[in-house]
Amino acid sequence: SQQGEEDPQALSIQEGENATMNCSYKTSINNLQWYRQNSGRGLVHLILIRSNEREKHSGRLRVTLDTSKKSSSLLITASRAADTASYFCATDDNYGQNFVFGPGTRLSVLP
Amino acid sequence: DGGITQSPKYLFRKEGQNVTLSCEQNLNHDAMYWYRQDPGQGLRLIYYSQIVNDFQKGDIAEGYSVSREKKESFPLTVTSAQKNPTAFYLCASSLGGAGRANEQFFGPGTRLTVL
């Protein structure tokens, strides 16, 4: 059963702008993670936020988590053409198992 | 170099044939996973294993089988019972264990095409 749902499905911005992607989920979670996938490649882990955390930063990435709304957002600041990729959120259950990925947001950063 | 590898990168199969996709990791991870990805879609969980000699079905296990005889290896067999097997298959591993922050490490994927 699909749990994470990203929004928007696709996003196109100019280099230097910020990109915001959202993720919603349905049931209680242990952690929420964001991954990046370049076309035709495996996924790369970006950042993990635990269910008892509200915000986390890593370089140009900022992730927020609102467990009352069952939603998370990923902000990429000062985007670059190299940020062009698909971004997925993933949740695991309270046992740290059974990961569920959303359908992803396709980000295009135009030079 | 530590990591997770998948082979082959591209695989072609005739209808009615079984085919096995390889996944190996040298990260000393307990947990391993198989996902299927269709064009423009997210990942769907096929099977996962938290420990050697044990595995559980994911959301779309029908037509697939796995084994976990060694910690490092988690091969996936796509059987002839899988009606629409053409897809991109991704293997992943993580430390595993309940309550842990389980970042997943992914292999490069195998693209399976049924002719």
Short mmCIF file of C-alpha atoms in Angstrom, two decimals:
data_model
loop_
_atom_site.label_atom_id
_atom_site.label_comp_id
_atom_site.label_asym_id
_atom_site.label_seq_id
_atom_site.Cartn_x
_atom_site.Cartn_y
_atom_site.Cartn_z
CA SER A 1 0.00 0.00 0.00
CA GLN A 2 1.42 3.34 -1.04
CA GLN A 3 2.02 5.58 1.94
CA GLY A 4 4.20 8.49 0.87
CA GLU A 5 2.81 10.84 -1.75
CA GLU A 6 5.00 13.62 -3.12
CA ASP A 7 3.71 16.90 -4.40
CA PRO A 8 4.16 18.33 -6.97
CA GLN A 9 4.73 15.49 -9.44
CA ALA A 10 7.02 17.72 -11.49
CA LEU A 11 8.74 21.02 -10.80
CA SER A 12 10.73 23.23 -13.13
CA ILE A 13 12.79 26.15 -11.80
CA GLN A 14 15.69 28.38 -12.79
CA GLU A 15 19.17 27.89 -11.39
CA GLY A 16 19.60 29.81 -8.15
CA GLU A 17 15.94 29.52 -7.13
CA ASN A 18 14.74 27.43 -4.23
CA ALA A 19 12.83 24.20 -4.77
CA THR A 20 10.25 22.89 -2.34
CA MET A 21 8.77 19.41 -2.47
CA ASN A 22 6.15 18.00 -0.14
CA CYS A 23 5.39 14.51 1.07
CA SER A 24 2.27 13.24 2.81
CA TYR A 25 1.76 9.88 4.47
CA LYS A 26 -1.11 8.01 6.06
CA THR A 27 -0.05 6.02 9.11
CA SER A 28 2.35 6.50 12.01
CA ILE A 29 6.01 6.30 11.15
CA ASN A 30 9.38 5.64 12.73
CA ASN A 31 11.46 7.78 10.38
CA LEU A 32 10.99 9.68 7.14
CA GLN A 33 13.76 9.80 4.59
CA TRP A 34 14.39 11.66 1.37
CA TYR A 35 16.21 10.10 -1.55
CA ARG A 36 17.40 11.36 -4.90
CA GLN A 37 17.49 9.41 -8.18
CA ASN A 38 19.24 10.47 -11.34
CA SER A 39 17.67 9.04 -14.47
CA GLY A 40 18.25 5.30 -14.82
CA ARG A 41 20.34 5.04 -11.65
CA GLY A 42 19.94 3.79 -8.11
CA LEU A 43 18.68 5.99 -5.31
CA VAL A 44 20.97 8.02 -3.09
CA HIS A 45 20.06 8.82 0.49
CA LEU A 46 19.85 12.55 1.24
CA ILE A 47 18.54 13.00 4.74
CA LEU A 48 16.64 11.20 7.48
CA ILE A 49 14.35 12.82 10.02
CA ARG A 50 13.06 10.91 13.02
CA SER A 51 9.44 11.05 14.08
CA ASN A 52 10.37 13.10 17.19
CA GLU A 53 12.27 15.73 15.16
CA ARG A 54 10.70 18.75 13.48
CA GLU A 55 13.47 20.12 11.29
CA LYS A 56 16.82 19.02 9.97
CA HIS A 57 19.48 20.62 7.78
CA SER A 58 22.22 19.19 5.60
CA GLY A 59 24.13 21.60 3.39
CA ARG A 60 21.60 23.19 1.01
CA LEU A 61 18.86 20.81 2.15
CA ARG A 62 16.26 21.56 4.78
CA VAL A 63 13.66 19.00 5.79
CA THR A 64 10.68 19.59 8.03
CA LEU A 65 8.31 17.06 9.54
CA ASP A 66 4.83 17.69 10.91
CA THR A 67 3.54 14.47 12.42
CA SER A 68 0.18 16.05 13.29
CA LYS A 69 -0.42 16.70 9.58
CA LYS A 70 1.47 13.59 8.50
CA SER A 71 3.55 15.62 6.10
CA SER A 72 7.15 16.55 5.35
CA SER A 73 8.80 19.05 3.06
CA LEU A 74 12.21 19.11 1.38
CA LEU A 75 13.69 22.49 0.52
CA ILE A 76 16.70 22.76 -1.76
CA THR A 77 18.16 26.26 -1.62
CA ALA A 78 20.13 27.98 -4.37
CA SER A 79 19.45 25.17 -6.82
CA ARG A 80 21.94 24.07 -9.45
CA ALA A 81 21.51 22.31 -12.78
CA ALA A 82 23.12 19.26 -11.15
CA ASP A 83 20.15 19.05 -8.76
CA THR A 84 17.99 17.89 -11.67
CA ALA A 85 16.69 14.49 -10.58
CA SER A 86 13.69 12.74 -9.08
CA TYR A 87 13.21 13.06 -5.35
CA PHE A 88 11.40 10.47 -3.25
CA CYS A 89 10.24 10.37 0.32
CA ALA A 90 10.20 7.06 2.14
CA THR A 91 8.69 6.03 5.43
CA ASP A 92 9.28 3.00 7.60
CA ASP A 93 6.95 1.55 10.18
CA ASN A 94 7.45 1.54 13.90
CA TYR A 95 9.60 -1.57 13.65
CA GLY A 96 12.02 0.09 11.23
CA GLN A 97 10.86 -2.21 8.49
CA ASN A 98 8.62 -2.22 5.46
CA PHE A 99 9.82 0.89 3.71
CA VAL A 100 7.24 2.63 1.53
CA PHE A 101 8.29 5.07 -1.17
CA GLY A 102 6.14 7.75 -2.76
CA PRO A 103 5.88 8.25 -6.56
CA GLY A 104 8.44 11.06 -6.49
CA THR A 105 8.84 14.64 -7.66
CA ARG A 106 10.74 15.21 -10.89
CA LEU A 107 12.81 18.37 -10.48
CA SER A 108 14.27 20.16 -13.48
CA VAL A 109 16.70 23.00 -12.79
CA LEU A 110 17.24 25.09 -15.89
CA PRO A 111 20.59 26.82 -16.39
CA ASP B 1 35.37 -0.21 -1.70
CA GLY B 2 32.23 -0.85 0.31
CA GLY B 3 28.97 -0.96 -1.54
CA ILE B 4 26.15 -2.83 -3.10
CA THR B 5 26.33 -4.29 -6.58
CA GLN B 6 23.77 -5.63 -8.97
CA SER B 7 24.28 -7.65 -12.10
CA PRO B 8 23.66 -7.64 -14.91
CA LYS B 9 22.89 -4.01 -15.74
CA TYR B 10 20.64 -5.01 -18.64
CA LEU B 11 18.83 -8.32 -19.01
CA PHE B 12 16.64 -9.64 -21.77
CA ARG B 13 14.34 -12.57 -21.29
CA LYS B 14 11.95 -14.48 -23.48
CA GLU B 15 8.42 -14.97 -22.25
CA GLY B 16 8.05 -18.11 -20.18
CA GLN B 17 11.63 -18.10 -18.88
CA ASN B 18 12.74 -17.64 -15.30
CA VAL B 19 15.59 -15.23 -14.70
CA THR B 20 17.69 -14.47 -11.61
CA LEU B 21 18.98 -11.02 -10.72
CA SER B 22 22.05 -10.80 -8.53
CA CYS B 23 22.52 -8.49 -5.55
CA GLU B 24 25.64 -8.48 -3.38
CA GLN B 25 26.71 -6.17 -0.56
CA ASN B 26 29.89 -5.91 1.48
CA LEU B 27 28.56 -3.37 3.96
CA ASN B 28 27.90 -6.03 6.61
CA HIS B 29 24.25 -5.04 6.57
CA ASP B 30 21.67 -7.39 8.03
CA ALA B 31 18.70 -6.15 5.99
CA MET B 32 18.27 -6.36 2.22
CA TYR B 33 15.41 -5.34 -0.05
CA TRP B 34 14.18 -5.72 -3.62
CA TYR B 35 12.11 -3.04 -5.33
CA ARG B 36 10.51 -2.72 -8.71
CA GLN B 37 10.27 0.63 -10.48
CA ASP B 38 8.13 1.25 -13.55
CA PRO B 39 8.70 4.28 -15.82
CA GLY B 40 7.88 7.55 -14.09
CA GLN B 41 6.80 5.74 -10.95
CA GLY B 42 8.01 5.26 -7.42
CA LEU B 43 9.44 2.09 -5.93
CA ARG B 44 7.33 -0.87 -4.94
CA LEU B 45 8.63 -3.40 -2.44
CA ILE B 46 8.86 -6.98 -3.70
CA TYR B 47 10.63 -8.81 -0.86
CA TYR B 48 12.78 -7.93 2.11
CA SER B 49 15.00 -9.86 4.46
CA GLN B 50 16.01 -8.76 7.95
CA ILE B 51 18.35 -11.67 8.61
CA VAL B 52 19.94 -14.65 6.91
CA ASN B 53 17.54 -17.50 6.06
CA ASP B 54 14.50 -15.30 6.63
CA PHE B 55 12.53 -13.05 4.28
CA GLN B 56 9.08 -11.49 4.00
CA LYS B 57 6.82 -10.61 1.12
CA GLY B 58 6.36 -7.00 0.20
CA ASP B 59 3.45 -5.42 -1.64
CA ILE B 60 4.02 -7.14 -5.01
CA ALA B 61 5.65 -10.52 -4.29
CA GLU B 62 3.51 -12.56 -6.69
CA GLY B 63 5.61 -14.03 -9.50
CA TYR B 64 8.89 -13.45 -7.68
CA SER B 65 11.04 -15.54 -5.35
CA VAL B 66 14.12 -14.83 -3.24
CA SER B 67 16.65 -16.60 -1.06
CA ARG B 68 18.98 -15.37 1.68
CA GLU B 69 21.51 -18.11 2.28
CA LYS B 70 24.35 -15.67 2.92
CA LYS B 71 24.40 -12.28 4.59
CA GLU B 72 26.04 -10.70 1.56
CA SER B 73 23.69 -12.01 -1.11
CA PHE B 74 19.98 -11.65 -1.85
CA PRO B 75 19.17 -12.92 -5.37
CA LEU B 76 15.76 -12.30 -6.91
CA THR B 77 14.19 -14.74 -9.36
CA VAL B 78 11.57 -13.41 -11.72
CA THR B 79 9.45 -16.40 -12.63
CA SER B 80 7.25 -17.03 -15.65
CA ALA B 81 4.28 -16.45 -13.34
CA GLN B 82 5.08 -12.72 -13.27
CA LYS B 83 2.76 -11.39 -15.97
CA ASN B 84 4.43 -8.05 -16.62
CA PRO B 85 8.08 -8.34 -15.59
CA THR B 86 9.59 -5.61 -17.78
CA ALA B 87 10.82 -3.02 -15.28
CA PHE B 88 13.82 -1.54 -13.48
CA TYR B 89 14.78 -3.60 -10.43
CA LEU B 90 16.60 -2.06 -7.50
CA CYS B 91 18.26 -3.84 -4.61
CA ALA B 92 19.04 -2.08 -1.33
CA SER B 93 20.54 -2.87 2.04
CA SER B 94 20.45 -1.30 5.48
CA LEU B 95 21.78 -2.01 8.95
CA GLY B 96 18.40 -3.40 9.95
CA GLY B 97 16.95 -3.85 13.38
CA ALA B 98 13.80 -2.50 14.94
CA GLY B 99 13.87 1.12 16.01
CA ARG B 100 17.11 1.96 14.21
CA ALA B 101 17.53 4.78 11.74
CA ASN B 102 17.67 2.61 8.68
CA GLU B 103 19.19 4.50 5.80
CA GLN B 104 19.04 2.36 2.68
CA PHE B 105 21.95 1.96 0.32
CA PHE B 106 20.96 1.19 -3.25
CA GLY B 107 22.61 -0.72 -6.04
CA PRO B 108 22.74 0.68 -9.59
CA GLY B 109 19.76 -1.39 -10.71
CA THR B 110 19.02 -4.03 -13.36
CA ARG B 111 16.79 -3.19 -16.30
CA LEU B 112 14.84 -6.30 -17.30
CA THR B 113 13.12 -6.46 -20.67
CA VAL B 114 10.89 -9.34 -21.70
CA LEU B 115 10.90 -9.94 -25.43
#
